Amino acid sequence: MTTTIGGGTSRAAELVAQVHALLDELVEADLTACTDDELVEVAAAHEQALARMTYAGDRQLVEVSDRDLPHRMGYRSPTNFFNARLRVSDPGRRRAQMAVTATFRQPTGEDREPRFPVVAEAFAEGSIGHGHIRAVLDTLDQIPRATPHDVQVAAERQMVDIAKEHTPNDIATAGQRLLGHLDPDGTLSDDADRAGRRNLWMNKQRADGTSKLTGTLDPVLANRFATMLAAWAQPGMNNPQDPESPSGSYEDADPDVVAAAALRDGRSVAQCNHDALNALLKAVPQPGTRGDPWAAAGRSRSRHT
């Protein structure tokens, strides 16, 4: 199906129309006429084109933002505009990627180069895609700020070279080796580095009521959480599907009862962790108690659901 751009006379509008015309042909192209080697090359070149198209699209999104079109057109935020009007499937992730790979116009009218120009260059030529970029950025964001600038630039180039030839999982493994080389004893990382990386997200509820939780814990919370799991997430403990499962901490439970419950416990480690956190939260004062933070949290949540 051909997509048209109404009233567009700029060169950009003409080029996008041509892209859609080519896509109409590509969708109908006879792939059975390709040799095996040619088909592989066509598929690889197609993936490269997808990355290049996204990079070009990011330039358009930057221009949209620079002109303040989301607010001028009545949308409550750029993210809402990207999602509702431009049909960007994951606007939050797209904007986070743009923040480090796109060129933005400064208030002075001059261009501000990408935060990671080597990553941006590889993205523009289509030699790396979204998954590669996320894996590279995950490593680069962990480099301590005290690391000399020239070392950080060299690390970026090294990670991009790896990304051009390897999978995102390979990139993550190589990144950990690189970080270990840059800061083998952890002395370069400071509290500001660690504080800047802390985050916790609970995504919107799905249709079945479940929500996905993701985050990065600072060392203090990570140690507290690990200690809690060691005591509350033992097999047999806090199992909501087993009425005989002990509640609370493993240290306060009867070892024989825990052992018997563990034999009946079919949960995964991740499910045990989930149930341990749920049990811990249930152990704190319940909503409605005077001065209880859960009461305010419950009222806030009710206003947004």
Short mmCIF file of C-alpha atoms in Angstrom, two decimals:
data_model
loop_
_atom_site.label_atom_id
_atom_site.label_comp_id
_atom_site.label_asym_id
_atom_site.label_seq_id
_atom_site.Cartn_x
_atom_site.Cartn_y
_atom_site.Cartn_z
CA MET A 1 0.00 0.00 0.00
CA THR A 2 1.44 3.36 -1.01
CA THR A 3 1.70 6.09 1.65
CA THR A 4 1.34 9.63 0.35
CA ILE A 5 2.44 12.92 1.88
CA GLY A 6 -0.19 15.53 1.21
CA GLY A 7 0.97 18.91 -0.01
CA GLY A 8 4.68 18.20 0.49
CA THR A 9 6.94 20.05 -1.97
CA SER A 10 10.23 20.08 -0.02
CA ARG A 11 13.07 17.80 -1.04
CA ALA A 12 12.62 15.84 2.18
CA ALA A 13 8.96 15.20 1.37
CA GLU A 14 9.87 14.10 -2.16
CA LEU A 15 12.52 11.69 -0.86
CA VAL A 16 10.18 10.09 1.68
CA ALA A 17 7.58 9.62 -1.07
CA GLN A 18 10.24 7.93 -3.20
CA VAL A 19 11.16 5.66 -0.29
CA HIS A 20 7.55 4.52 0.00
CA ALA A 21 7.41 3.94 -3.75
CA LEU A 22 10.51 1.75 -3.53
CA LEU A 23 9.05 -0.11 -0.57
CA ASP A 24 5.94 -0.85 -2.60
CA GLU A 25 8.19 -2.55 -5.14
CA LEU A 26 10.32 -4.28 -2.51
CA VAL A 27 7.29 -5.81 -0.80
CA GLU A 28 6.26 -7.38 -4.11
CA ALA A 29 9.78 -8.34 -5.26
CA ASP A 30 10.25 -12.01 -6.22
CA LEU A 31 12.67 -13.37 -3.62
CA THR A 32 12.70 -16.82 -5.22
CA ALA A 33 14.85 -15.35 -8.00
CA CYS A 34 17.68 -14.67 -5.50
CA THR A 35 20.51 -17.12 -5.03
CA ASP A 36 21.20 -18.16 -1.44
CA ASP A 37 24.15 -15.80 -1.14
CA GLU A 38 22.24 -12.96 -2.76
CA LEU A 39 19.26 -13.45 -0.45
CA VAL A 40 21.52 -13.24 2.60
CA GLU A 41 23.11 -10.05 1.25
CA VAL A 42 19.70 -8.56 0.48
CA ALA A 43 18.47 -9.31 4.01
CA ALA A 44 21.64 -7.88 5.59
CA ALA A 45 21.46 -4.74 3.44
CA HIS A 46 17.80 -4.36 4.36
CA GLU A 47 18.66 -4.39 8.08
CA GLN A 48 21.37 -1.81 7.44
CA ALA A 49 18.83 0.37 5.64
CA LEU A 50 16.45 0.11 8.62
CA ALA A 51 19.13 1.51 10.94
CA ARG A 52 19.95 4.31 8.49
CA MET A 53 16.25 5.15 8.13
CA THR A 54 15.93 5.39 11.91
CA TYR A 55 18.92 7.71 12.12
CA ALA A 56 17.39 9.89 9.41
CA GLY A 57 14.10 9.77 11.27
CA ASP A 58 15.80 10.93 14.45
CA ARG A 59 16.92 14.08 12.61
CA GLN A 60 13.27 14.74 11.83
CA LEU A 61 12.23 14.18 15.45
CA VAL A 62 14.90 16.63 16.60
CA GLU A 63 13.58 19.24 14.15
CA VAL A 64 10.04 18.61 15.39
CA SER A 65 11.22 19.21 18.96
CA ASP A 66 13.26 22.29 18.04
CA ARG A 67 10.13 23.85 16.51
CA ASP A 68 8.10 22.96 19.63
CA LEU A 69 5.51 21.35 17.37
CA PRO A 70 4.12 18.97 20.03
CA HIS A 71 2.94 21.85 22.22
CA ARG A 72 1.99 24.06 19.31
CA MET A 73 -0.24 21.27 17.98
CA GLY A 74 -1.93 20.73 21.35
CA TYR A 75 -0.17 17.62 22.63
CA ARG A 76 0.67 17.46 26.31
CA SER A 77 4.30 16.39 25.78
CA PRO A 78 6.81 15.48 23.04
CA THR A 79 6.53 11.83 24.10
CA ASN A 80 2.75 11.92 23.66
CA PHE A 81 3.19 13.57 20.24
CA PHE A 82 5.74 10.99 19.10
CA ASN A 83 3.50 8.14 20.20
CA ALA A 84 0.06 9.43 19.16
CA ARG A 85 0.81 11.51 16.06
CA LEU A 86 4.02 10.03 14.64
CA ARG A 87 3.26 6.44 15.75
CA VAL A 88 6.67 5.93 17.38
CA SER A 89 6.21 2.63 19.20
CA ASP A 90 8.56 3.29 22.13
CA PRO A 91 9.04 7.06 22.36
CA GLY A 92 10.79 6.99 25.72
CA ARG A 93 13.52 4.67 24.52
CA ARG A 94 13.76 6.49 21.21
CA ARG A 95 14.28 9.85 22.91
CA ALA A 96 16.88 8.38 25.27
CA GLN A 97 18.79 7.05 22.26
CA MET A 98 18.48 10.36 20.43
CA ALA A 99 19.89 12.18 23.46
CA VAL A 100 23.29 10.60 22.85
CA THR A 101 23.34 9.96 19.08
CA ALA A 102 21.52 12.94 17.55
CA THR A 103 22.77 16.44 16.75
CA PHE A 104 20.75 19.14 18.52
CA ARG A 105 20.52 22.85 17.83
CA GLN A 106 21.62 25.05 20.72
CA PRO A 107 19.84 28.29 21.70
CA THR A 108 22.69 30.16 20.00
CA GLY A 109 21.76 28.48 16.71
CA GLU A 110 24.91 26.36 16.62
CA ASP A 111 24.79 22.58 16.44
CA ARG A 112 25.70 20.53 19.50
CA GLU A 113 27.45 17.37 18.41
CA PRO A 114 26.22 14.00 19.73
CA ARG A 115 27.41 12.95 23.16
CA PHE A 116 28.84 9.80 21.59
CA PRO A 117 29.87 10.81 18.06
CA VAL A 118 31.47 7.46 17.15
CA VAL A 119 28.25 5.64 18.06
CA ALA A 120 26.27 8.18 16.05
CA GLU A 121 28.52 7.76 13.00
CA ALA A 122 28.14 3.97 13.05
CA PHE A 123 24.38 4.32 13.48
CA ALA A 124 24.17 6.76 10.57
CA GLU A 125 25.94 4.32 8.25
CA GLY A 126 23.74 1.46 9.43
CA SER A 127 26.54 -0.72 10.77
CA ILE A 128 24.89 -0.96 14.21
CA GLY A 129 21.25 -1.06 15.25
CA HIS A 130 19.13 -0.42 18.34
CA GLY A 131 20.24 -3.49 20.29
CA HIS A 132 23.90 -2.81 19.61
CA ILE A 133 23.53 0.83 20.64
CA ARG A 134 21.82 -0.06 23.92
CA ALA A 135 24.56 -2.55 24.78
CA VAL A 136 27.33 -0.07 23.92
CA LEU A 137 25.69 2.75 25.87
CA ASP A 138 25.19 0.51 28.88
CA THR A 139 28.97 0.04 29.00
CA LEU A 140 29.88 3.65 28.25
CA ASP A 141 27.49 4.94 30.92
CA GLN A 142 29.36 2.86 33.51
CA ILE A 143 32.75 4.41 32.79
CA PRO A 144 33.68 6.54 35.83
CA ARG A 145 33.67 10.27 35.24
CA ALA A 146 37.21 10.46 36.62
CA THR A 147 38.48 8.44 33.65
CA PRO A 148 40.63 10.68 31.38
CA HIS A 149 38.71 12.03 28.37
CA ASP A 150 41.04 10.48 25.78
CA VAL A 151 40.57 7.09 27.44
CA GLN A 152 36.79 7.49 27.32
CA VAL A 153 36.96 8.36 23.60
CA ALA A 154 39.15 5.32 22.93
CA ALA A 155 36.72 3.13 24.89
CA GLU A 156 33.81 4.40 22.80
CA ARG A 157 35.64 3.59 19.56
CA GLN A 158 36.62 0.15 20.83
CA MET A 159 33.05 -0.68 21.85
CA VAL A 160 31.69 0.47 18.47
CA ASP A 161 34.27 -1.67 16.64
CA ILE A 162 33.09 -4.65 18.68
CA ALA A 163 29.45 -3.79 18.00
CA LYS A 164 30.00 -3.82 14.25
CA GLU A 165 31.03 -7.47 14.33
CA HIS A 166 29.24 -9.00 17.33
CA THR A 167 25.84 -9.47 18.94
CA PRO A 168 24.49 -7.32 21.80
CA ASN A 169 25.21 -10.15 24.26
CA ASP A 170 28.82 -10.28 23.06
CA ILE A 171 29.03 -6.51 23.45
CA ALA A 172 27.87 -6.71 27.06
CA THR A 173 30.49 -9.34 27.86
CA ALA A 174 33.24 -7.34 26.18
CA GLY A 175 32.03 -4.22 27.97
CA GLN A 176 32.44 -5.82 31.38
CA ARG A 177 36.00 -6.79 30.48
CA LEU A 178 36.69 -3.23 29.35
CA LEU A 179 35.28 -1.75 32.55
CA GLY A 180 37.39 -4.13 34.60
CA HIS A 181 40.46 -2.97 32.71
CA LEU A 182 39.66 0.74 33.11
CA ASP A 183 38.91 0.55 36.83
CA PRO A 184 40.20 -2.80 38.13
CA ASP A 185 39.95 -1.95 41.85
CA GLY A 186 36.90 0.32 41.62
CA THR A 187 38.73 3.40 42.89
CA LEU A 188 37.72 5.67 39.99
CA SER A 189 33.98 5.31 40.57
CA ASP A 190 32.64 7.71 43.21
CA ASP A 191 29.34 8.23 44.99
CA ALA A 192 28.20 10.68 42.31
CA ASP A 193 28.76 8.02 39.60
CA ARG A 194 26.74 5.47 41.50
CA ALA A 195 24.00 7.92 42.48
CA GLY A 196 23.60 8.98 38.86
CA ARG A 197 22.96 5.40 37.75
CA ARG A 198 20.28 4.57 40.33
CA ASN A 199 16.77 4.14 38.97
CA LEU A 200 13.64 2.12 39.49
CA TRP A 201 10.72 1.88 37.07
CA MET A 202 7.36 0.19 37.45
CA ASN A 203 5.74 0.11 34.03
CA LYS A 204 2.04 0.56 33.40
CA GLN A 205 -0.24 -2.27 34.36
CA ARG A 206 -0.97 -4.79 31.65
CA ALA A 207 -4.43 -6.05 30.82
CA ASP A 208 -4.06 -8.87 33.36
CA GLY A 209 -3.03 -6.44 36.12
CA THR A 210 0.66 -7.38 36.21
CA SER A 211 3.45 -4.81 35.86
CA LYS A 212 7.08 -5.07 34.86
CA LEU A 213 9.72 -3.73 37.25
CA THR A 214 13.19 -2.69 36.09
CA GLY A 215 15.95 -0.73 37.76
CA THR A 216 19.53 -0.21 38.83
CA LEU A 217 20.20 -0.24 42.57
CA ASP A 218 22.93 1.74 44.27
CA PRO A 219 25.37 -0.31 46.42
CA VAL A 220 23.52 0.36 49.69
CA LEU A 221 20.10 -0.69 48.39
CA ALA A 222 21.63 -3.60 46.46
CA ASN A 223 23.19 -4.95 49.67
CA ARG A 224 19.95 -4.47 51.60
CA PHE A 225 17.93 -6.17 48.89
CA ALA A 226 20.36 -9.09 48.62
CA THR A 227 20.30 -9.54 52.38
CA MET A 228 16.50 -9.53 52.38
CA LEU A 229 16.33 -12.09 49.56
CA ALA A 230 18.81 -14.35 51.34
CA ALA A 231 16.48 -14.48 54.33
CA TRP A 232 13.02 -14.19 52.76
CA ALA A 233 13.37 -15.87 49.35
CA GLN A 234 14.62 -19.27 50.46
CA PRO A 235 12.78 -22.18 48.80
CA GLY A 236 9.74 -23.01 50.87
CA MET A 237 9.47 -19.51 52.37
CA ASN A 238 6.63 -17.02 51.71
CA ASN A 239 4.97 -19.20 49.10
CA PRO A 240 1.44 -17.85 48.51
CA GLN A 241 0.45 -21.12 46.83
CA ASP A 242 1.31 -23.19 49.91
CA PRO A 243 -0.76 -22.53 53.06
CA GLU A 244 1.88 -24.36 55.15
CA SER A 245 4.73 -22.18 53.88
CA PRO A 246 6.31 -20.09 56.68
CA SER A 247 6.07 -16.32 56.40
CA GLY A 248 8.76 -13.77 57.08
CA SER A 249 12.46 -14.45 57.46
CA TYR A 250 14.07 -17.88 57.11
CA GLU A 251 16.01 -17.18 60.31
CA ASP A 252 12.77 -17.01 62.32
CA ALA A 253 11.19 -20.15 60.84
CA ASP A 254 11.27 -23.79 61.92
CA PRO A 255 13.95 -25.45 59.74
CA ASP A 256 11.98 -28.69 59.49
CA VAL A 257 8.86 -26.86 58.31
CA VAL A 258 10.89 -24.91 55.77
CA ALA A 259 12.55 -28.09 54.49
CA ALA A 260 9.18 -29.78 54.04
CA ALA A 261 7.78 -26.73 52.25
CA ALA A 262 10.84 -26.55 50.01
CA LEU A 263 10.16 -30.06 48.75
CA ARG A 264 6.72 -28.88 47.61
CA ASP A 265 8.03 -25.60 46.18
CA GLY A 266 7.90 -25.52 42.37
CA ARG A 267 8.66 -21.80 41.99
CA SER A 268 11.58 -20.40 40.04
CA VAL A 269 14.23 -18.29 41.75
CA ALA A 270 12.68 -15.16 40.22
CA GLN A 271 9.24 -16.13 41.57
CA CYS A 272 10.70 -16.72 45.04
CA ASN A 273 12.25 -13.25 44.89
CA HIS A 274 8.92 -11.74 43.86
CA ASP A 275 7.05 -13.44 46.68
CA ALA A 276 9.72 -12.42 49.21
CA LEU A 277 9.34 -8.76 48.28
CA ASN A 278 5.56 -9.06 48.46
CA ALA A 279 5.77 -10.65 51.90
CA LEU A 280 8.12 -7.95 53.13
CA LEU A 281 5.81 -5.17 51.94
CA LYS A 282 2.84 -6.91 53.57
CA ALA A 283 4.76 -6.92 56.85
CA VAL A 284 4.93 -3.12 57.06
CA PRO A 285 1.98 -1.09 58.44
CA GLN A 286 -1.06 -1.44 56.24
CA PRO A 287 -2.85 1.43 54.43
CA GLY A 288 -4.98 3.56 56.70
CA THR A 289 -2.60 3.52 59.67
CA ARG A 290 -1.95 7.04 60.96
CA GLY A 291 1.24 8.41 59.44
CA ASP A 292 1.59 5.39 57.20
CA PRO A 293 3.16 6.17 53.80
CA TRP A 294 1.03 3.46 52.18
CA ALA A 295 -2.11 5.50 52.77
CA ALA A 296 -0.83 8.45 50.74
CA ALA A 297 0.52 6.10 48.08
CA GLY A 298 -2.85 4.37 47.82
CA ARG A 299 -4.72 7.66 47.45
CA SER A 300 -2.29 8.82 44.76
CA ARG A 301 -2.61 5.56 42.85
CA SER A 302 -6.42 5.65 43.01
CA ARG A 303 -6.41 9.08 41.37
CA HIS A 304 -4.44 7.73 38.42
CA THR A 305 -6.27 4.46 37.81
#
